[in-house]
Short mmCIF file of N, CA and C in Angstrom, two decimals:
data_model
loop_
_atom_site.label_atom_id
_atom_site.label_comp_id
_atom_site.label_asym_id
_atom_site.label_seq_id
_atom_site.Cartn_x
_atom_site.Cartn_y
_atom_site.Cartn_z
N UNK A 18 69.26 -126.84 109.63
CA UNK A 18 69.06 -126.84 111.08
C UNK A 18 68.39 -125.53 111.48
N UNK A 19 67.28 -125.59 112.20
CA UNK A 19 66.58 -124.37 112.61
C UNK A 19 67.41 -123.53 113.59
N UNK A 20 67.14 -122.24 113.59
CA UNK A 20 67.71 -121.33 114.58
C UNK A 20 66.62 -121.13 115.63
N UNK A 21 66.93 -121.44 116.89
CA UNK A 21 65.98 -121.35 117.98
C UNK A 21 66.28 -120.15 118.86
N UNK A 22 65.29 -119.26 119.02
CA UNK A 22 65.47 -118.02 119.76
C UNK A 22 64.39 -117.90 120.82
N UNK A 23 64.80 -117.62 122.04
CA UNK A 23 63.87 -117.34 123.13
C UNK A 23 64.01 -115.86 123.48
N UNK A 24 62.89 -115.17 123.55
CA UNK A 24 62.86 -113.78 124.00
C UNK A 24 62.08 -113.77 125.30
N UNK A 25 62.57 -113.09 126.32
CA UNK A 25 61.89 -113.10 127.61
C UNK A 25 62.01 -111.75 128.30
N UNK A 26 60.98 -111.42 129.05
CA UNK A 26 60.96 -110.17 129.79
C UNK A 26 59.69 -110.08 130.60
N UNK A 27 59.27 -108.85 130.85
CA UNK A 27 58.02 -108.62 131.56
C UNK A 27 57.12 -107.76 130.69
N UNK A 28 55.84 -107.77 131.02
CA UNK A 28 54.87 -107.04 130.23
C UNK A 28 55.22 -105.58 130.04
N UNK A 29 55.04 -105.11 128.82
CA UNK A 29 55.28 -103.71 128.50
C UNK A 29 56.66 -103.39 127.98
N UNK A 30 57.54 -104.38 127.88
CA UNK A 30 58.91 -104.12 127.42
C UNK A 30 59.08 -104.26 125.91
N UNK A 31 58.09 -104.77 125.21
CA UNK A 31 58.22 -104.93 123.76
C UNK A 31 58.73 -106.28 123.31
N UNK A 32 58.65 -107.26 124.19
CA UNK A 32 59.13 -108.61 123.87
C UNK A 32 58.36 -109.22 122.70
N UNK A 33 57.05 -109.12 122.72
CA UNK A 33 56.23 -109.72 121.67
C UNK A 33 56.48 -109.03 120.33
N UNK A 34 56.60 -107.70 120.33
CA UNK A 34 56.90 -107.00 119.08
C UNK A 34 58.24 -107.45 118.51
N UNK A 35 59.23 -107.59 119.37
CA UNK A 35 60.55 -108.04 118.90
C UNK A 35 60.46 -109.42 118.25
N UNK A 36 59.70 -110.33 118.85
CA UNK A 36 59.56 -111.67 118.28
C UNK A 36 58.83 -111.61 116.94
N UNK A 37 57.84 -110.74 116.85
CA UNK A 37 57.11 -110.60 115.58
C UNK A 37 58.00 -110.03 114.49
N UNK A 38 58.87 -109.10 114.83
CA UNK A 38 59.79 -108.54 113.83
C UNK A 38 60.76 -109.61 113.32
N UNK A 39 61.24 -110.46 114.22
CA UNK A 39 62.12 -111.56 113.78
C UNK A 39 61.37 -112.51 112.84
N UNK A 40 60.14 -112.86 113.21
CA UNK A 40 59.34 -113.75 112.37
C UNK A 40 59.06 -113.11 111.01
N UNK A 41 58.73 -111.82 111.01
CA UNK A 41 58.46 -111.13 109.74
C UNK A 41 59.70 -111.06 108.85
N UNK A 42 60.87 -110.85 109.47
CA UNK A 42 62.12 -110.81 108.68
C UNK A 42 62.36 -112.16 108.03
N UNK A 43 62.07 -113.24 108.75
CA UNK A 43 62.23 -114.58 108.18
C UNK A 43 61.25 -114.79 107.03
N UNK A 44 59.99 -114.40 107.23
CA UNK A 44 58.99 -114.57 106.18
C UNK A 44 59.36 -113.77 104.92
N UNK A 45 59.86 -112.56 105.12
CA UNK A 45 60.27 -111.74 103.97
C UNK A 45 61.41 -112.39 103.18
N UNK A 46 62.24 -113.16 103.88
CA UNK A 46 63.37 -113.84 103.24
C UNK A 46 62.99 -115.24 102.75
N UNK A 47 61.69 -115.58 102.82
CA UNK A 47 61.21 -116.91 102.43
C UNK A 47 61.86 -118.03 103.23
N UNK A 48 62.11 -117.76 104.50
CA UNK A 48 62.66 -118.78 105.40
C UNK A 48 61.51 -119.25 106.29
N UNK A 49 61.30 -120.57 106.41
CA UNK A 49 60.23 -121.06 107.28
C UNK A 49 60.41 -120.56 108.71
N UNK A 50 59.31 -120.20 109.35
CA UNK A 50 59.37 -119.67 110.71
C UNK A 50 58.10 -120.06 111.47
N UNK A 51 58.26 -120.33 112.75
CA UNK A 51 57.13 -120.54 113.66
C UNK A 51 57.45 -119.81 114.94
N UNK A 52 56.40 -119.27 115.56
CA UNK A 52 56.62 -118.60 116.85
C UNK A 52 55.42 -118.83 117.76
N UNK A 53 55.67 -118.67 119.04
CA UNK A 53 54.62 -118.79 120.05
C UNK A 53 54.97 -117.86 121.20
N UNK A 54 53.95 -117.22 121.77
CA UNK A 54 54.17 -116.32 122.90
C UNK A 54 53.35 -116.79 124.10
N UNK A 55 53.89 -116.49 125.27
CA UNK A 55 53.14 -116.65 126.50
C UNK A 55 53.12 -115.28 127.14
N UNK A 56 51.93 -114.71 127.26
CA UNK A 56 51.83 -113.34 127.75
C UNK A 56 50.87 -113.22 128.92
N UNK A 57 50.75 -114.27 129.71
CA UNK A 57 49.84 -114.34 130.85
C UNK A 57 49.49 -113.04 131.53
N UNK A 58 50.34 -112.55 132.41
CA UNK A 58 50.06 -111.34 133.17
C UNK A 58 50.82 -110.15 132.58
N UNK A 59 50.98 -110.13 131.28
CA UNK A 59 51.82 -109.14 130.63
C UNK A 59 51.42 -107.71 130.99
N UNK A 60 50.16 -107.44 131.09
CA UNK A 60 49.73 -106.07 131.34
C UNK A 60 50.03 -105.64 132.77
N UNK A 61 50.34 -106.56 133.63
CA UNK A 61 50.60 -106.24 135.03
C UNK A 61 52.07 -106.41 135.37
N UNK A 62 52.94 -106.46 134.40
CA UNK A 62 54.35 -106.63 134.67
C UNK A 62 54.75 -108.07 134.90
N UNK A 63 53.90 -108.99 134.48
CA UNK A 63 54.20 -110.41 134.64
C UNK A 63 55.13 -110.91 133.55
N UNK A 64 55.54 -112.14 133.67
CA UNK A 64 56.47 -112.76 132.72
C UNK A 64 55.87 -112.84 131.31
N UNK A 65 56.74 -112.57 130.34
CA UNK A 65 56.38 -112.70 128.93
C UNK A 65 57.55 -113.43 128.27
N UNK A 66 57.25 -114.46 127.50
CA UNK A 66 58.32 -115.06 126.71
C UNK A 66 57.78 -115.55 125.38
N UNK A 67 58.68 -115.53 124.41
CA UNK A 67 58.35 -115.96 123.05
C UNK A 67 59.38 -116.97 122.59
N UNK A 68 58.91 -117.93 121.82
CA UNK A 68 59.79 -118.87 121.14
C UNK A 68 59.70 -118.54 119.66
N UNK A 69 60.83 -118.39 119.00
CA UNK A 69 60.87 -118.16 117.56
C UNK A 69 61.82 -119.19 116.98
N UNK A 70 61.31 -119.96 116.01
CA UNK A 70 62.12 -120.98 115.34
C UNK A 70 62.18 -120.63 113.87
N UNK A 71 63.39 -120.53 113.36
CA UNK A 71 63.60 -120.08 111.99
C UNK A 71 64.44 -121.12 111.25
N UNK A 72 63.97 -121.59 110.09
CA UNK A 72 64.75 -122.51 109.27
C UNK A 72 63.96 -123.73 108.84
N UNK A 73 64.60 -124.57 108.09
CA UNK A 73 63.99 -125.78 107.56
C UNK A 73 63.77 -126.82 108.66
N UNK A 74 62.77 -127.66 108.48
CA UNK A 74 62.54 -128.79 109.37
C UNK A 74 61.84 -128.45 110.67
N UNK A 75 61.10 -127.36 110.69
CA UNK A 75 60.38 -126.98 111.91
C UNK A 75 59.00 -127.64 111.89
N UNK A 76 58.66 -128.30 112.99
CA UNK A 76 57.35 -128.95 113.09
C UNK A 76 56.54 -128.44 114.28
N UNK A 77 57.16 -127.63 115.12
CA UNK A 77 56.49 -127.09 116.29
C UNK A 77 57.11 -125.73 116.62
N UNK A 78 56.31 -124.80 117.11
CA UNK A 78 56.88 -123.50 117.48
C UNK A 78 57.63 -123.51 118.81
N UNK A 79 57.43 -124.55 119.60
CA UNK A 79 58.05 -124.58 120.92
C UNK A 79 59.48 -125.11 120.87
N UNK A 80 60.33 -124.48 121.65
CA UNK A 80 61.75 -124.83 121.71
C UNK A 80 61.96 -125.76 122.90
N UNK A 81 62.66 -126.85 122.66
CA UNK A 81 62.96 -127.79 123.73
C UNK A 81 64.07 -127.23 124.62
N UNK A 82 64.10 -127.69 125.85
CA UNK A 82 65.19 -127.29 126.75
C UNK A 82 66.53 -127.68 126.12
N UNK A 83 67.55 -126.91 126.44
CA UNK A 83 68.91 -127.15 125.95
C UNK A 83 69.04 -127.05 124.44
N UNK A 84 68.18 -126.27 123.78
CA UNK A 84 68.29 -126.18 122.32
C UNK A 84 68.19 -124.77 121.76
N UNK A 85 68.10 -123.75 122.61
CA UNK A 85 68.04 -122.37 122.12
C UNK A 85 69.44 -121.90 121.73
N UNK A 86 69.53 -121.39 120.51
CA UNK A 86 70.79 -120.81 120.04
C UNK A 86 71.03 -119.44 120.67
N UNK A 87 69.92 -118.76 120.98
CA UNK A 87 69.99 -117.39 121.46
C UNK A 87 68.86 -117.11 122.43
N UNK A 88 69.18 -116.46 123.53
CA UNK A 88 68.17 -115.91 124.43
C UNK A 88 68.36 -114.40 124.43
N UNK A 89 67.29 -113.68 124.13
CA UNK A 89 67.30 -112.23 124.23
C UNK A 89 66.48 -111.89 125.47
N UNK A 90 67.16 -111.42 126.50
CA UNK A 90 66.53 -111.16 127.78
C UNK A 90 66.29 -109.68 128.01
N UNK A 91 65.07 -109.32 128.24
CA UNK A 91 64.70 -107.94 128.47
C UNK A 91 64.83 -107.58 129.96
N UNK A 92 65.01 -108.59 130.81
CA UNK A 92 65.10 -108.40 132.24
C UNK A 92 65.96 -109.54 132.79
N UNK A 93 66.97 -109.25 133.63
CA UNK A 93 67.93 -110.31 134.02
C UNK A 93 67.32 -111.49 134.77
N UNK A 94 66.34 -111.26 135.63
CA UNK A 94 65.71 -112.38 136.34
C UNK A 94 64.98 -113.31 135.40
N UNK A 95 64.30 -112.73 134.41
CA UNK A 95 63.61 -113.55 133.41
C UNK A 95 64.63 -114.30 132.54
N UNK A 96 65.76 -113.67 132.30
CA UNK A 96 66.82 -114.33 131.52
C UNK A 96 67.33 -115.55 132.27
N UNK A 97 67.59 -115.39 133.57
CA UNK A 97 68.05 -116.52 134.39
C UNK A 97 67.01 -117.64 134.35
N UNK A 98 65.74 -117.28 134.44
CA UNK A 98 64.66 -118.27 134.44
C UNK A 98 64.61 -119.06 133.14
N UNK A 99 65.00 -118.46 132.04
CA UNK A 99 64.95 -119.13 130.73
C UNK A 99 66.25 -119.86 130.37
N UNK A 100 67.28 -119.76 131.20
CA UNK A 100 68.55 -120.42 130.89
C UNK A 100 68.46 -121.91 130.61
N UNK A 101 67.53 -122.66 131.23
CA UNK A 101 67.44 -124.09 130.89
C UNK A 101 67.18 -124.35 129.40
N UNK A 102 66.71 -123.35 128.67
CA UNK A 102 66.47 -123.52 127.24
C UNK A 102 67.74 -123.35 126.40
N UNK A 103 68.77 -122.70 126.95
CA UNK A 103 69.98 -122.40 126.20
C UNK A 103 70.80 -123.66 125.95
N UNK A 104 71.24 -123.84 124.71
CA UNK A 104 72.10 -124.98 124.41
C UNK A 104 73.53 -124.65 124.79
N UNK A 105 74.36 -125.68 124.92
CA UNK A 105 75.78 -125.46 125.18
C UNK A 105 76.35 -124.59 124.08
N UNK A 106 77.05 -123.54 124.47
CA UNK A 106 77.64 -122.63 123.49
C UNK A 106 76.69 -121.60 122.94
N UNK A 107 75.44 -121.61 123.41
CA UNK A 107 74.46 -120.63 122.94
C UNK A 107 74.81 -119.22 123.40
N UNK A 108 74.15 -118.25 122.80
CA UNK A 108 74.41 -116.83 123.05
C UNK A 108 73.27 -116.24 123.89
N UNK A 109 73.63 -115.37 124.84
CA UNK A 109 72.64 -114.62 125.62
C UNK A 109 72.95 -113.14 125.47
N UNK A 110 71.92 -112.38 125.11
CA UNK A 110 71.99 -110.92 125.08
C UNK A 110 70.92 -110.46 126.06
N UNK A 111 71.31 -109.72 127.11
CA UNK A 111 70.33 -109.33 128.11
C UNK A 111 70.54 -107.92 128.63
N UNK A 112 69.44 -107.33 128.97
CA UNK A 112 69.43 -106.04 129.65
C UNK A 112 69.87 -106.26 131.09
N UNK A 113 70.58 -105.29 131.65
CA UNK A 113 70.99 -105.38 133.05
C UNK A 113 69.99 -104.68 133.98
N UNK A 114 68.95 -104.10 133.42
CA UNK A 114 67.96 -103.38 134.23
C UNK A 114 66.93 -104.35 134.80
N UNK A 115 66.93 -104.48 136.12
CA UNK A 115 65.98 -105.36 136.79
C UNK A 115 64.65 -104.65 137.00
N UNK A 116 63.58 -105.38 136.81
CA UNK A 116 62.23 -104.89 137.07
C UNK A 116 61.62 -105.83 138.10
N UNK A 117 61.28 -105.29 139.23
CA UNK A 117 60.74 -106.11 140.32
C UNK A 117 59.43 -106.75 139.87
N UNK A 118 59.36 -108.09 139.93
CA UNK A 118 58.14 -108.76 139.49
C UNK A 118 56.98 -108.54 140.46
N UNK A 119 55.80 -108.74 139.96
CA UNK A 119 54.59 -108.56 140.76
C UNK A 119 54.64 -109.40 142.03
N UNK A 120 55.11 -110.63 141.92
CA UNK A 120 55.13 -111.52 143.09
C UNK A 120 56.04 -110.97 144.19
N UNK A 121 57.20 -110.41 143.82
CA UNK A 121 58.10 -109.83 144.81
C UNK A 121 57.51 -108.57 145.41
N UNK A 122 56.82 -107.79 144.60
CA UNK A 122 56.17 -106.58 145.09
C UNK A 122 55.09 -106.92 146.10
N UNK A 123 54.26 -107.90 145.77
CA UNK A 123 53.17 -108.29 146.67
C UNK A 123 53.68 -108.87 147.98
N UNK A 124 54.77 -109.62 147.93
CA UNK A 124 55.31 -110.23 149.15
C UNK A 124 56.29 -109.31 149.86
N UNK A 125 56.54 -108.14 149.28
CA UNK A 125 57.47 -107.15 149.83
C UNK A 125 58.87 -107.73 150.01
N UNK A 126 59.26 -108.67 149.16
CA UNK A 126 60.60 -109.24 149.24
C UNK A 126 61.57 -108.43 148.38
N UNK A 127 62.83 -108.58 148.67
CA UNK A 127 63.87 -107.86 147.93
C UNK A 127 64.04 -108.47 146.54
N UNK A 128 64.49 -107.66 145.63
CA UNK A 128 64.75 -108.13 144.27
C UNK A 128 65.93 -107.33 143.74
N UNK A 129 67.09 -107.94 143.75
CA UNK A 129 68.33 -107.27 143.35
C UNK A 129 68.86 -107.88 142.06
N UNK A 130 69.39 -107.03 141.19
CA UNK A 130 69.90 -107.53 139.91
C UNK A 130 71.28 -108.16 140.03
N UNK A 131 72.10 -107.72 140.97
CA UNK A 131 73.49 -108.18 141.04
C UNK A 131 73.63 -109.70 141.11
N UNK A 132 72.86 -110.40 141.96
CA UNK A 132 73.00 -111.86 141.99
C UNK A 132 72.63 -112.51 140.66
N UNK A 133 71.65 -111.94 139.96
CA UNK A 133 71.25 -112.50 138.67
C UNK A 133 72.33 -112.28 137.62
N UNK A 134 72.90 -111.08 137.60
CA UNK A 134 73.98 -110.77 136.65
C UNK A 134 75.19 -111.66 136.94
N UNK A 135 75.53 -111.82 138.23
CA UNK A 135 76.65 -112.69 138.59
C UNK A 135 76.40 -114.13 138.15
N UNK A 136 75.17 -114.61 138.33
CA UNK A 136 74.83 -115.96 137.92
C UNK A 136 75.01 -116.12 136.41
N UNK A 137 74.53 -115.14 135.65
CA UNK A 137 74.69 -115.19 134.19
C UNK A 137 76.16 -115.20 133.81
N UNK A 138 76.96 -114.36 134.44
CA UNK A 138 78.40 -114.30 134.13
C UNK A 138 79.08 -115.64 134.40
N UNK A 139 78.66 -116.33 135.45
CA UNK A 139 79.28 -117.60 135.81
C UNK A 139 78.80 -118.76 134.94
N UNK A 140 77.60 -118.64 134.36
CA UNK A 140 76.99 -119.78 133.69
C UNK A 140 76.79 -119.65 132.19
N UNK A 141 77.11 -118.49 131.63
CA UNK A 141 76.92 -118.29 130.19
C UNK A 141 78.25 -117.85 129.58
N UNK A 142 78.76 -118.67 128.69
CA UNK A 142 80.04 -118.36 128.05
C UNK A 142 79.90 -117.18 127.09
N UNK A 143 78.86 -117.19 126.28
CA UNK A 143 78.64 -116.14 125.27
C UNK A 143 77.57 -115.18 125.76
N UNK A 144 77.99 -114.24 126.61
CA UNK A 144 77.07 -113.32 127.26
C UNK A 144 77.35 -111.88 126.84
N UNK A 145 76.29 -111.18 126.43
CA UNK A 145 76.38 -109.76 126.13
C UNK A 145 75.42 -109.03 127.06
N UNK A 146 75.98 -108.17 127.93
CA UNK A 146 75.18 -107.40 128.87
C UNK A 146 74.95 -106.00 128.30
N UNK A 147 73.71 -105.56 128.32
CA UNK A 147 73.34 -104.26 127.78
C UNK A 147 72.85 -103.37 128.92
N UNK A 148 73.49 -102.23 129.08
CA UNK A 148 73.05 -101.24 130.08
C UNK A 148 71.83 -100.53 129.49
N UNK A 149 70.68 -101.09 129.72
CA UNK A 149 69.44 -100.59 129.11
C UNK A 149 69.08 -99.20 129.60
N UNK A 150 69.34 -98.92 130.86
CA UNK A 150 69.02 -97.59 131.37
C UNK A 150 69.83 -96.53 130.64
N UNK A 151 71.12 -96.78 130.45
CA UNK A 151 71.98 -95.84 129.75
C UNK A 151 71.55 -95.72 128.29
N UNK A 152 71.33 -96.85 127.64
CA UNK A 152 70.95 -96.83 126.22
C UNK A 152 69.66 -96.07 126.00
N UNK A 153 68.64 -96.40 126.76
CA UNK A 153 67.34 -95.75 126.57
C UNK A 153 67.40 -94.27 126.94
N UNK A 154 68.20 -93.93 127.94
CA UNK A 154 68.36 -92.53 128.32
C UNK A 154 69.02 -91.74 127.19
N UNK A 155 70.07 -92.31 126.60
CA UNK A 155 70.78 -91.63 125.50
C UNK A 155 69.91 -91.52 124.25
N UNK A 156 69.08 -92.50 124.02
CA UNK A 156 68.20 -92.49 122.84
C UNK A 156 67.01 -91.57 123.08
N UNK A 157 66.54 -91.50 124.32
CA UNK A 157 65.45 -90.60 124.66
C UNK A 157 64.11 -91.26 124.90
N UNK A 158 64.09 -92.59 125.07
CA UNK A 158 62.83 -93.27 125.33
C UNK A 158 63.08 -94.66 125.90
N UNK A 159 62.28 -95.02 126.91
CA UNK A 159 62.36 -96.37 127.46
C UNK A 159 61.60 -97.37 126.58
N UNK A 160 60.84 -96.88 125.64
CA UNK A 160 59.99 -97.73 124.79
C UNK A 160 60.77 -98.42 123.67
N UNK A 161 62.07 -98.17 123.57
CA UNK A 161 62.85 -98.73 122.45
C UNK A 161 63.81 -99.83 122.89
N UNK A 162 63.63 -100.33 124.11
CA UNK A 162 64.51 -101.39 124.60
C UNK A 162 64.54 -102.58 123.65
N UNK A 163 63.38 -102.93 123.11
CA UNK A 163 63.33 -104.09 122.21
C UNK A 163 64.25 -103.90 121.00
N UNK A 164 64.30 -102.71 120.46
CA UNK A 164 65.15 -102.47 119.30
C UNK A 164 66.63 -102.42 119.69
N UNK A 165 66.94 -101.90 120.87
CA UNK A 165 68.32 -101.91 121.37
C UNK A 165 68.81 -103.35 121.49
N UNK A 166 67.98 -104.22 122.07
CA UNK A 166 68.36 -105.62 122.26
C UNK A 166 68.43 -106.37 120.93
N UNK A 167 67.49 -106.13 120.02
CA UNK A 167 67.57 -106.77 118.70
C UNK A 167 68.84 -106.37 117.97
N UNK A 168 69.16 -105.09 118.00
CA UNK A 168 70.38 -104.62 117.35
C UNK A 168 71.63 -105.27 117.94
N UNK A 169 71.66 -105.37 119.27
CA UNK A 169 72.80 -106.01 119.93
C UNK A 169 72.89 -107.48 119.56
N UNK A 170 71.74 -108.16 119.50
CA UNK A 170 71.74 -109.57 119.11
C UNK A 170 72.22 -109.74 117.67
N UNK A 171 71.82 -108.85 116.79
CA UNK A 171 72.28 -108.90 115.40
C UNK A 171 73.80 -108.78 115.34
N UNK A 172 74.36 -107.88 116.12
CA UNK A 172 75.80 -107.64 116.08
C UNK A 172 76.62 -108.80 116.65
N UNK A 173 75.99 -109.69 117.43
CA UNK A 173 76.73 -110.86 117.94
C UNK A 173 76.95 -111.90 116.85
N UNK A 174 76.14 -111.82 115.78
CA UNK A 174 76.20 -112.83 114.73
C UNK A 174 75.33 -114.03 115.01
N UNK A 175 74.58 -114.02 116.12
CA UNK A 175 73.73 -115.15 116.48
C UNK A 175 72.45 -115.21 115.66
N UNK A 176 72.13 -114.14 114.95
CA UNK A 176 70.94 -114.12 114.09
C UNK A 176 71.39 -114.11 112.63
N UNK A 177 70.63 -114.76 111.78
CA UNK A 177 70.98 -114.85 110.37
C UNK A 177 70.36 -113.71 109.56
N UNK A 178 70.30 -112.52 110.15
CA UNK A 178 69.74 -111.35 109.49
C UNK A 178 70.74 -110.22 109.54
N UNK A 179 70.54 -109.26 108.67
CA UNK A 179 71.30 -108.02 108.70
C UNK A 179 70.42 -106.98 109.39
N UNK A 180 71.03 -105.93 109.87
CA UNK A 180 70.29 -104.84 110.49
C UNK A 180 69.22 -104.31 109.55
N UNK A 181 69.54 -104.24 108.26
CA UNK A 181 68.60 -103.72 107.26
C UNK A 181 67.32 -104.56 107.19
N UNK A 182 67.44 -105.86 107.43
CA UNK A 182 66.26 -106.73 107.40
C UNK A 182 65.27 -106.35 108.50
N UNK A 183 65.79 -106.10 109.69
CA UNK A 183 64.93 -105.72 110.81
C UNK A 183 64.43 -104.30 110.61
N UNK A 184 65.28 -103.42 110.10
CA UNK A 184 64.84 -102.04 109.81
C UNK A 184 63.64 -102.05 108.88
N UNK A 185 63.71 -102.85 107.84
CA UNK A 185 62.64 -102.89 106.84
C UNK A 185 61.31 -103.35 107.44
N UNK A 186 61.33 -104.44 108.21
CA UNK A 186 60.06 -104.93 108.77
C UNK A 186 59.56 -104.02 109.88
N UNK A 187 60.49 -103.38 110.60
CA UNK A 187 60.08 -102.42 111.62
C UNK A 187 59.35 -101.24 110.97
N UNK A 188 59.89 -100.75 109.86
CA UNK A 188 59.24 -99.62 109.16
C UNK A 188 57.90 -100.01 108.57
N UNK A 189 57.73 -101.27 108.21
CA UNK A 189 56.44 -101.75 107.69
C UNK A 189 55.42 -101.94 108.81
N UNK A 190 55.90 -102.14 110.03
CA UNK A 190 55.03 -102.50 111.15
C UNK A 190 54.62 -101.31 112.01
N UNK A 191 55.56 -100.45 112.33
CA UNK A 191 55.29 -99.34 113.25
C UNK A 191 54.84 -98.10 112.50
N UNK A 192 54.05 -97.25 113.16
CA UNK A 192 53.68 -95.97 112.54
C UNK A 192 54.94 -95.14 112.23
N UNK A 193 54.88 -94.37 111.17
CA UNK A 193 56.04 -93.61 110.70
C UNK A 193 56.64 -92.70 111.77
N UNK A 194 55.82 -92.16 112.65
CA UNK A 194 56.32 -91.23 113.66
C UNK A 194 57.30 -91.92 114.64
N UNK A 195 57.32 -93.25 114.68
CA UNK A 195 58.22 -93.98 115.57
C UNK A 195 59.45 -94.54 114.84
N UNK A 196 59.56 -94.34 113.55
CA UNK A 196 60.66 -94.93 112.79
C UNK A 196 62.02 -94.41 113.23
N UNK A 197 62.20 -93.10 113.29
CA UNK A 197 63.52 -92.54 113.57
C UNK A 197 64.09 -93.01 114.91
N UNK A 198 63.29 -92.94 115.96
CA UNK A 198 63.80 -93.32 117.28
C UNK A 198 64.09 -94.82 117.35
N UNK A 199 63.28 -95.63 116.69
CA UNK A 199 63.53 -97.08 116.68
C UNK A 199 64.74 -97.44 115.83
N UNK A 200 64.96 -96.73 114.74
CA UNK A 200 66.17 -96.95 113.94
C UNK A 200 67.41 -96.57 114.74
N UNK A 201 67.32 -95.49 115.49
CA UNK A 201 68.42 -95.07 116.35
C UNK A 201 68.71 -96.15 117.39
N UNK A 202 67.66 -96.72 117.97
CA UNK A 202 67.81 -97.78 118.98
C UNK A 202 68.40 -99.05 118.37
N UNK A 203 67.94 -99.42 117.21
CA UNK A 203 68.43 -100.64 116.56
C UNK A 203 69.93 -100.53 116.26
N UNK A 204 70.39 -99.35 115.97
CA UNK A 204 71.79 -99.12 115.61
C UNK A 204 72.63 -98.60 116.77
N UNK A 205 72.08 -98.60 117.98
CA UNK A 205 72.79 -98.12 119.17
C UNK A 205 73.95 -99.06 119.51
N UNK A 206 75.15 -98.51 119.67
CA UNK A 206 76.31 -99.37 119.92
C UNK A 206 77.17 -98.98 121.11
N UNK A 207 76.79 -98.05 121.92
CA UNK A 207 77.67 -97.64 123.04
C UNK A 207 77.62 -98.61 124.18
#
């Protein structure tokens, strides 16, 4: 049975890199994998989401509604938007840091994280909330959110990888000068 993972956020948060690292970890383990990204307005802070399917019997990279085992949310509003993909009993790991979308900025409408977090708490049984601002501040960079969230998702047991698997593909992918801070983020547990 394939493992279905949705990653979602806004442009610039590292969503696509995180999905590529998951796909690479699967390929290194000789596990069939397919992925697809939608990065429309990514450079302008628009929605970004990736589908990653890992395991035998995959015929399409797209995940059907109500079949995601895991949603990794880089932004709570985007996480709420992707909830229709989560299967019953699925796991959600999400950042609590809200980023006002372009549409709300242009219309000058309010955008508060509390209603989104409350909605997630009421509608997701297996929910892990990550204080991204605190984590990134303690690590020393906002650019490592993707690794903080991947590490948190690994620790839930919802992924069939060990931390070392992601560490290895991250070190193969990123320039060496970024290894230490990303390893710190991947192993962040506070």
